[in-house]
Tab-separated table of C-alpha atoms in Angstrom:
chain	number	residue	atom	x	y	z
B	1	UNK	CA	55.433	55.238	100.929
B	2	UNK	CA	56.175	52.591	103.407
B	3	UNK	CA	55.030	52.889	106.863
B	4	UNK	CA	57.509	52.953	109.804
B	5	UNK	CA	56.078	49.590	111.423
B	6	UNK	CA	52.986	47.790	110.862
B	7	UNK	CA	49.799	49.817	111.740
B	8	UNK	CA	48.341	47.214	113.757
B	9	UNK	CA	50.956	47.682	116.119
B	10	UNK	CA	50.381	50.888	116.875
B	11	UNK	CA	46.264	50.660	116.571
B	12	UNK	CA	46.945	48.052	119.532
B	13	UNK	CA	49.031	50.256	121.654
B	14	UNK	CA	46.920	53.574	121.260
B	15	UNK	CA	43.474	50.833	122.048
B	16	UNK	CA	45.578	49.717	125.523
B	17	UNK	CA	46.263	53.439	126.424
B	18	UNK	CA	42.811	54.956	125.186
B	19	UNK	CA	40.143	52.506	125.624
B	20	UNK	CA	37.359	54.315	124.253
B	21	UNK	CA	39.386	54.499	120.923
B	22	UNK	CA	39.132	50.492	120.919
B	23	UNK	CA	35.270	50.662	121.796
B	24	UNK	CA	34.911	53.303	118.883
B	25	UNK	CA	36.232	51.092	116.603
B	26	UNK	CA	34.038	48.259	117.643
B	27	UNK	CA	31.047	50.397	117.258
B	28	UNK	CA	32.261	50.996	113.507
B	29	UNK	CA	32.473	47.098	112.881
B	30	UNK	CA	36.040	47.568	113.278
B	31	UNK	CA	38.910	45.637	114.926
B	32	UNK	CA	42.646	46.500	116.028
B	33	UNK	CA	43.882	43.806	113.568
B	34	UNK	CA	44.102	46.424	110.322
B	35	UNK	CA	46.726	46.144	108.018
B	36	UNK	CA	46.189	49.331	106.288
B	37	UNK	CA	45.787	52.903	107.227
B	38	UNK	CA	43.027	53.597	105.115
B	39	UNK	CA	41.167	50.982	106.928
B	40	UNK	CA	40.835	53.069	109.780
B	41	UNK	CA	38.404	56.083	110.242
B	42	UNK	CA	39.757	59.718	110.653
B	43	UNK	CA	40.417	61.230	114.027
B	44	UNK	CA	38.446	64.330	113.803
B	45	UNK	CA	37.713	67.382	116.212
B	46	UNK	CA	34.241	65.475	117.060
B	47	UNK	CA	35.615	62.576	117.640
B	48	UNK	CA	38.332	63.751	120.285
B	49	UNK	CA	35.667	65.651	121.820
B	50	UNK	CA	33.695	62.587	122.094
B	51	UNK	CA	36.421	60.395	123.309
B	52	UNK	CA	40.210	61.766	124.506
B	53	UNK	CA	38.895	65.208	125.822
B	54	UNK	CA	35.887	63.708	127.751
B	55	UNK	CA	38.186	61.540	129.860
B	56	UNK	CA	38.722	62.124	133.321
B	57	UNK	CA	42.123	63.702	134.441
B	58	UNK	CA	44.914	60.802	133.849
B	59	UNK	CA	47.158	60.646	136.760
B	60	UNK	CA	49.597	57.893	135.483
B	61	UNK	CA	53.300	59.048	137.291
B	62	UNK	CA	55.450	61.402	134.948
B	63	UNK	CA	53.024	62.483	132.696
B	64	UNK	CA	53.133	66.036	131.570
B	65	UNK	CA	49.961	67.919	130.457
B	66	UNK	CA	49.452	70.799	128.231
B	67	UNK	CA	46.149	72.599	128.161
B	68	UNK	CA	44.699	74.810	125.165
B	69	UNK	CA	41.761	76.116	124.110
B	70	UNK	CA	38.282	74.716	124.992
B	71	UNK	CA	35.965	72.571	123.430
B	72	UNK	CA	32.269	72.613	122.557
B	73	UNK	CA	31.222	72.140	126.197
B	74	UNK	CA	33.453	74.483	127.640
B	75	UNK	CA	36.107	72.446	128.918
B	76	UNK	CA	39.666	73.162	128.200
B	77	UNK	CA	41.363	70.607	126.065
B	78	UNK	CA	44.303	68.745	128.257
B	79	UNK	CA	46.883	67.208	126.097
B	80	UNK	CA	49.351	64.549	127.756
B	81	UNK	CA	52.952	63.519	126.931
B	82	UNK	CA	54.369	60.820	128.281
B	83	UNK	CA	58.101	60.720	129.119
B	84	UNK	CA	58.769	58.686	126.167
B	85	UNK	CA	56.962	60.908	124.229
B	86	UNK	CA	58.778	63.669	125.500
B	87	UNK	CA	62.093	62.098	124.910
B	88	UNK	CA	60.933	61.503	120.896
B	89	UNK	CA	59.886	64.914	120.439
B	90	UNK	CA	62.851	66.327	121.730
B	91	UNK	CA	64.812	63.698	119.519
B	92	UNK	CA	63.055	64.892	116.755
B	93	UNK	CA	63.844	68.576	117.149
B	94	UNK	CA	67.248	68.106	118.227
B	95	UNK	CA	67.836	65.885	114.616
B	96	UNK	CA	65.808	68.454	112.734
B	97	UNK	CA	68.081	71.255	114.458
B	98	UNK	CA	71.615	69.406	113.838
B	99	UNK	CA	70.819	68.528	110.468
B	100	UNK	CA	69.839	71.858	109.694
B	101	UNK	CA	73.009	73.884	111.218
B	102	UNK	CA	75.459	71.245	109.633
B	103	UNK	CA	78.809	72.382	109.109
B	104	UNK	CA	77.737	75.730	111.041
B	105	UNK	CA	77.015	73.771	114.156
B	106	UNK	CA	80.410	74.530	116.020
B	107	UNK	CA	79.648	78.403	115.263
B	108	UNK	CA	76.700	78.406	117.511
B	109	UNK	CA	77.355	78.866	121.215
B	110	UNK	CA	74.311	80.406	122.848
B	111	UNK	CA	70.634	80.015	122.004
B	112	UNK	CA	67.895	82.122	123.612
B	113	UNK	CA	64.132	80.936	123.557
B	114	UNK	CA	61.712	83.748	122.848
B	115	UNK	CA	58.292	82.228	122.450
B	116	UNK	CA	54.993	81.592	123.923
B	117	UNK	CA	53.974	79.154	126.324
B	118	UNK	CA	53.097	75.444	125.538
B	119	UNK	CA	55.059	72.342	124.528
B	120	UNK	CA	57.868	73.775	122.341
B	121	UNK	CA	58.535	76.478	124.611
B	122	UNK	CA	59.091	74.456	127.735
B	123	UNK	CA	61.286	72.169	125.945
B	124	UNK	CA	63.351	74.578	124.123
B	125	UNK	CA	66.134	75.103	126.693
B	126	UNK	CA	66.220	71.603	126.998
B	127	UNK	CA	66.938	70.818	123.231
B	128	UNK	CA	69.208	73.662	123.369
B	129	UNK	CA	71.255	72.273	126.434
B	130	UNK	CA	71.483	68.755	125.293
B	131	UNK	CA	72.763	70.312	121.676
B	132	UNK	CA	75.784	71.891	123.769
B	133	UNK	CA	74.819	75.358	123.713
B	134	UNK	CA	74.064	77.968	126.384
B	135	UNK	CA	70.683	78.311	126.887
B	136	UNK	CA	68.178	80.795	127.906
B	137	UNK	CA	64.502	81.664	127.730
B	138	UNK	CA	62.442	84.870	127.790
B	139	UNK	CA	58.486	84.837	127.993
B	140	UNK	CA	56.534	86.309	125.345
B	141	UNK	CA	54.338	88.307	127.850
B	142	UNK	CA	57.224	90.367	128.403
B	143	UNK	CA	57.214	94.226	127.093
B	144	UNK	CA	59.052	94.301	123.684
B	145	UNK	CA	61.648	96.338	125.636
B	146	UNK	CA	62.735	93.350	127.960
B	147	UNK	CA	63.413	91.240	124.636
B	148	UNK	CA	65.345	94.101	122.856
B	149	UNK	CA	67.371	94.439	126.287
B	150	UNK	CA	67.548	90.437	126.714
B	151	UNK	CA	69.081	90.263	123.314
B	152	UNK	CA	71.672	93.154	123.725
B	153	UNK	CA	72.894	91.577	127.086
B	154	UNK	CA	72.725	87.349	126.059
B	155	UNK	CA	73.882	87.896	122.620
B	156	UNK	CA	72.615	84.787	121.350
B	157	UNK	CA	74.101	83.468	118.168
B	158	UNK	CA	70.582	81.565	117.615
B	159	UNK	CA	67.102	82.848	118.008
B	160	UNK	CA	64.206	80.455	118.534
B	161	UNK	CA	61.178	82.529	118.281
B	162	UNK	CA	57.651	82.925	116.855
B	163	UNK	CA	56.963	84.889	113.536
B	164	UNK	CA	54.793	87.971	115.276
B	165	UNK	CA	57.540	88.244	117.890
B	166	UNK	CA	60.146	88.557	115.552
B	167	UNK	CA	58.140	91.052	113.740
B	168	UNK	CA	57.927	92.834	116.942
B	169	UNK	CA	61.467	92.731	117.614
B	170	UNK	CA	62.422	93.622	114.222
B	171	UNK	CA	60.090	96.712	114.435
B	172	UNK	CA	61.427	97.966	117.645
B	173	UNK	CA	65.097	97.598	117.247
B	174	UNK	CA	66.959	100.592	115.784
B	175	UNK	CA	68.879	97.888	113.940
B	176	UNK	CA	68.253	94.324	114.363
B	177	UNK	CA	71.502	93.275	112.557
B	178	UNK	CA	73.580	94.511	115.514
B	179	UNK	CA	72.162	92.191	117.925
B	180	UNK	CA	74.598	89.558	116.171
B	181	UNK	CA	72.123	86.742	115.623
B	182	UNK	CA	73.432	83.949	113.239
B	183	UNK	CA	70.448	81.666	112.920
B	184	UNK	CA	66.989	82.270	113.532
B	185	UNK	CA	64.173	79.259	113.798
B	186	UNK	CA	60.732	80.025	113.962
B	187	UNK	CA	57.443	78.172	114.802
B	188	UNK	CA	53.859	78.655	115.290
B	189	UNK	CA	52.773	80.673	112.935
B	190	UNK	CA	52.791	80.848	108.711
B	191	UNK	CA	56.335	82.269	107.489
B	192	UNK	CA	55.973	82.898	103.770
B	193	UNK	CA	59.422	82.533	102.014
B	194	UNK	CA	58.977	86.664	101.127
B	195	UNK	CA	58.622	86.848	104.642
B	196	UNK	CA	61.598	84.804	105.687
B	197	UNK	CA	63.618	87.159	103.015
B	198	UNK	CA	62.787	90.299	104.324
B	199	UNK	CA	63.273	89.222	108.021
B	200	UNK	CA	66.746	87.767	106.750
B	201	UNK	CA	67.814	91.050	105.398
B	202	UNK	CA	67.030	93.044	108.668
B	203	UNK	CA	68.813	90.887	110.741
B	204	UNK	CA	71.829	90.686	108.106
B	205	UNK	CA	71.894	86.873	107.400
B	206	UNK	CA	70.912	84.513	104.460
B	207	UNK	CA	67.241	83.350	104.106
B	208	UNK	CA	68.765	79.873	104.655
B	209	UNK	CA	69.915	81.121	107.816
B	210	UNK	CA	65.974	81.324	108.940
B	211	UNK	CA	64.335	77.345	109.825
B	212	UNK	CA	60.937	77.158	109.791
B	213	UNK	CA	59.261	74.702	111.968
B	214	UNK	CA	56.001	73.263	111.796
B	215	UNK	CA	54.474	71.312	114.873
B	216	UNK	CA	51.561	70.800	116.930
B	217	UNK	CA	50.505	70.253	120.777
B	218	UNK	CA	48.805	67.114	119.564
B	219	UNK	CA	51.434	65.855	117.347
B	220	UNK	CA	54.802	67.032	118.353
B	221	UNK	CA	57.227	67.868	115.944
B	222	UNK	CA	55.994	67.379	112.510
B	223	UNK	CA	58.186	69.365	109.934
B	224	UNK	CA	60.888	71.454	108.980
B	225	UNK	CA	61.463	73.527	106.030
B	226	UNK	CA	64.220	72.179	103.897
B	227	UNK	CA	65.881	75.061	101.688
B	228	UNK	CA	67.639	72.577	99.376
B	229	UNK	CA	64.427	70.704	98.598
B	230	UNK	CA	62.252	74.338	98.671
B	231	UNK	CA	59.871	72.135	100.855
B	232	UNK	CA	58.587	70.760	104.025
B	233	UNK	CA	59.828	67.620	104.845
B	234	UNK	CA	57.670	65.482	107.540
B	235	UNK	CA	59.705	64.060	110.463
B	236	UNK	CA	60.390	60.671	110.839
B	237	UNK	CA	57.934	58.575	112.598
B	238	UNK	CA	55.132	59.957	110.742
B	239	UNK	CA	52.770	58.937	108.030
B	240	UNK	CA	50.964	61.994	106.340
B	241	UNK	CA	47.996	62.085	103.853
B	242	UNK	CA	46.956	64.729	102.026
B	243	UNK	CA	43.087	64.155	101.731
B	244	UNK	CA	40.071	66.426	99.944
B	245	UNK	CA	38.219	68.564	102.026
B	246	UNK	CA	34.680	67.173	101.178
B	247	UNK	CA	36.390	63.650	102.648
B	248	UNK	CA	37.107	65.409	106.380
B	249	UNK	CA	33.588	66.991	106.172
B	250	UNK	CA	30.950	67.057	103.656
B	251	UNK	CA	30.068	70.281	104.177
B	252	UNK	CA	33.687	71.744	103.442
B	253	UNK	CA	34.156	73.422	100.304
B	254	UNK	CA	36.424	71.583	97.597
B	255	UNK	CA	40.164	73.001	98.250
B	256	UNK	CA	42.434	74.065	95.208
B	257	UNK	CA	43.538	70.977	92.923
B	258	UNK	CA	46.995	70.772	94.661
B	259	UNK	CA	45.824	71.112	98.087
B	260	UNK	CA	44.829	68.444	100.511
B	261	UNK	CA	44.005	68.489	104.381
B	262	UNK	CA	46.926	67.047	106.416
B	263	UNK	CA	45.824	63.946	108.182
B	264	UNK	CA	48.637	62.346	110.243
B	265	UNK	CA	49.742	59.225	111.671
B	266	UNK	CA	52.137	58.857	114.532
B	267	UNK	CA	54.395	55.865	115.119
B	268	UNK	CA	56.319	57.618	117.883
B	269	UNK	CA	53.244	59.085	120.142
B	270	UNK	CA	51.389	57.001	122.862
B	271	UNK	CA	49.889	59.729	125.083
B	272	UNK	CA	47.441	60.975	122.203
B	273	UNK	CA	45.179	59.173	119.903
B	274	UNK	CA	47.369	60.205	116.481
B	275	UNK	CA	45.996	57.598	114.101
B	276	UNK	CA	44.736	59.582	111.344
B	277	UNK	CA	44.480	62.683	112.900
B	278	UNK	CA	43.120	65.737	110.939
B	279	UNK	CA	44.801	68.820	111.614
B	280	UNK	CA	42.379	70.905	109.596
B	281	UNK	CA	45.797	72.248	108.168
B	282	UNK	CA	45.582	72.601	104.240
B	283	UNK	CA	49.126	71.830	102.330
B	284	UNK	CA	50.022	72.514	98.870
B	285	UNK	CA	51.821	70.158	96.664
B	286	UNK	CA	52.315	67.213	98.910
B	287	UNK	CA	54.422	64.638	97.479
B	288	UNK	CA	57.110	61.989	98.248
B	289	UNK	CA	60.953	62.635	97.615
B	290	UNK	CA	64.091	60.665	98.166
B	291	UNK	CA	66.379	62.360	100.359
B	292	UNK	CA	69.542	60.575	101.254
B	293	UNK	CA	68.128	57.674	99.707
B	294	UNK	CA	65.344	57.343	102.130
B	295	UNK	CA	61.509	58.412	100.846
B	296	UNK	CA	60.318	61.579	103.051
B	297	UNK	CA	56.975	62.895	102.557
B	298	UNK	CA	56.985	66.653	101.815
B	299	UNK	CA	54.559	69.862	101.264
B	300	UNK	CA	55.377	73.228	100.019
B	301	UNK	CA	53.597	75.186	102.194
B	302	UNK	CA	50.445	75.338	104.515
B	303	UNK	CA	48.082	77.601	103.347
B	304	UNK	CA	45.138	78.063	105.539
B	305	UNK	CA	42.902	76.211	108.290
B	306	UNK	CA	39.689	74.835	107.475
B	307	UNK	CA	36.827	73.874	110.260
B	308	UNK	CA	35.187	75.845	112.972
B	309	UNK	CA	38.090	77.932	114.310
B	310	UNK	CA	38.360	80.376	111.170
B	311	UNK	CA	35.177	81.306	109.593
B	312	UNK	CA	35.657	81.678	105.954
B	313	UNK	CA	38.734	79.675	106.469
B	314	UNK	CA	38.079	77.045	103.715
B	315	UNK	CA	38.395	80.223	101.086
B	316	UNK	CA	41.087	82.613	102.630
B	317	UNK	CA	44.836	81.721	102.635
B	318	UNK	CA	46.588	83.598	105.176
B	319	UNK	CA	50.151	82.429	103.738
B	320	UNK	CA	49.126	84.180	100.416
B	321	UNK	CA	47.826	87.233	101.860
B	322	UNK	CA	51.292	87.338	104.245
B	323	UNK	CA	52.744	86.578	100.889
B	324	UNK	CA	51.192	89.536	98.852
B	325	UNK	CA	52.242	92.150	101.724
B	326	UNK	CA	55.640	91.319	101.900
B	327	UNK	CA	56.211	91.532	98.175
B	328	UNK	CA	55.146	95.179	98.639
B	329	UNK	CA	56.452	96.122	102.300
B	330	UNK	CA	59.686	94.756	103.320
B	331	UNK	CA	59.024	95.432	106.991
B	332	UNK	CA	55.498	94.700	107.347
B	333	UNK	CA	54.141	93.220	110.750
B	334	UNK	CA	50.477	92.498	109.871
B	335	UNK	CA	47.374	90.952	111.558
B	336	UNK	CA	44.611	89.512	109.589
B	337	UNK	CA	40.925	89.610	110.982
B	338	UNK	CA	37.439	88.883	109.732
B	339	UNK	CA	35.197	91.164	111.557
B	340	UNK	CA	31.613	90.311	110.354
B	341	UNK	CA	31.585	89.835	106.542
B	342	UNK	CA	34.415	92.015	106.362
B	343	UNK	CA	38.234	91.031	105.573
B	344	UNK	CA	40.876	93.412	107.243
B	345	UNK	CA	44.457	93.848	107.005
B	346	UNK	CA	46.088	95.722	109.267
B	347	UNK	CA	49.752	96.659	108.444
B	348	UNK	CA	52.144	98.107	110.776
B	349	UNK	CA	55.556	99.445	108.890
B	350	UNK	CA	57.717	102.460	108.607
B	351	UNK	CA	57.719	102.294	104.565
B	352	UNK	CA	54.223	102.014	103.659
B	353	UNK	CA	52.202	104.472	102.372
B	354	UNK	CA	48.934	105.470	101.192
B	355	UNK	CA	49.627	105.076	97.487
B	356	UNK	CA	50.439	101.015	98.312
B	357	UNK	CA	47.286	100.261	100.253
B	358	UNK	CA	45.301	100.468	97.184
B	359	UNK	CA	47.965	98.444	95.086
B	360	UNK	CA	48.055	95.943	98.082
B	361	UNK	CA	43.918	95.564	98.270
B	362	UNK	CA	44.023	94.641	94.744
B	363	UNK	CA	47.034	92.270	94.850
B	364	UNK	CA	45.318	90.343	97.179
B	365	UNK	CA	41.933	90.247	95.438
B	366	UNK	CA	44.120	89.038	92.245
B	367	UNK	CA	46.378	86.681	94.079
B	368	UNK	CA	43.331	85.008	95.944
B	369	UNK	CA	40.578	84.691	93.087
B	370	UNK	CA	38.335	83.092	96.152
B	371	UNK	CA	37.814	86.365	98.025
B	372	UNK	CA	36.723	88.413	94.569
B	373	UNK	CA	34.308	85.659	94.296
B	374	UNK	CA	33.099	86.031	97.887
B	375	UNK	CA	32.732	89.841	97.567
B	376	UNK	CA	30.899	89.419	94.467
B	377	UNK	CA	28.581	87.261	95.683
B	378	UNK	CA	28.582	89.165	99.024
B	379	UNK	CA	29.889	86.674	101.024
B	380	UNK	CA	32.522	89.363	102.209
B	381	UNK	CA	31.365	92.613	101.969
B	382	UNK	CA	35.124	93.481	100.976
B	383	UNK	CA	38.772	94.096	101.713
B	384	UNK	CA	40.158	96.975	103.953
B	385	UNK	CA	43.857	97.459	103.922
B	386	UNK	CA	44.868	100.144	106.801
B	387	UNK	CA	47.969	101.034	108.187
B	388	UNK	CA	48.891	100.792	111.912
B	389	UNK	CA	50.176	104.158	113.866
B	390	UNK	CA	54.040	104.003	114.520
B	391	UNK	CA	53.526	103.470	118.483
B	392	UNK	CA	50.414	100.728	117.907
B	393	UNK	CA	50.946	97.717	119.335
B	394	UNK	CA	49.241	94.959	117.179
B	395	UNK	CA	46.978	92.415	119.285
B	396	UNK	CA	47.664	88.896	119.495
B	397	UNK	CA	44.550	87.795	118.974
B	398	UNK	CA	44.145	88.500	115.613
B	399	UNK	CA	43.878	85.799	113.232
B	400	UNK	CA	47.661	86.272	111.830
B	401	UNK	CA	48.856	85.812	115.554
B	402	UNK	CA	46.676	82.884	115.878
B	403	UNK	CA	48.706	79.491	116.684
B	404	UNK	CA	48.097	78.385	112.805
B	405	UNK	CA	50.725	75.785	113.503
B	406	UNK	CA	53.522	75.562	116.131
């Protein structure tokens, strides 16, 4: 696939805005006058900690700053956006949403953003207002009863939310289809096709009426699911690679043959050094498709993360676990947790019975052979599948609710 513009131009821009990047290249015997992305080093989490996150707070006018989880030093990460970065992000989101809505766009008048904090949440109302919608937002920290009440009073045509929040709404509402929601956009966590189909049925819409989007605070908009292709399509202005895990870090275990770690180079981001940025997200079936006569990079799904954020993450696919559970339980709200060396899958469902629990447990082992191997090798002591009580609130700190992608 051809790059959006010469890589040298982007490297020079990043070097000017982030002098440590140019100094780092020089230490490696490299220069900014490169002609090929593959000539450049990978920007790993360690590189960012030593460079980007170690720099003093930026004071240029017009910057937005988003703070996320801490570094190994205990200092919280500060990720910056310039005004042009924000404008490009908003434009990318608008383009994605408009392409998906297509001829249904005129039927959407009101949009509600019901999600977490961060970049996606802070820009949602602006995006929808620029699209001509009446827009409002709701804090994810509000009790679920407030989410239900707001949906009842505002009656949005389009709901923009996170999968775990949508799980909670669907579980708490007597009849989710009664809200009259026509379209749903999700962001922030894994959303398998089975989960999307189950959720569409509960809200009285088609699976194609749900748009799963993928992004990160570092990059911005990354990809959106195409129901026509059955793949996630990378946003314009990005160049992606899917690399073997061992190329990222020799200590990482090999992935499946059709998997690779997503590495991104952005030609629309300036206040973050997104040049061969390692996302640590594992994608499947990465390839290039011709879409409307233009080559676009695609992948089938994100299966998991690798690296230090999730122990055993190189082996355990959260995507596959969710896919299995939703195959058997259509109203499942689940959390996956690794405690010590035990994998726990906790399911909240009105239809789950005790007989299904052992079936689900066995199906997970069959679906993910690596789990069976880890149990056999005593890396994991086993899988525990449990059912939540009807009035139990599932914690947001568990792996399933973790920000796998946003």
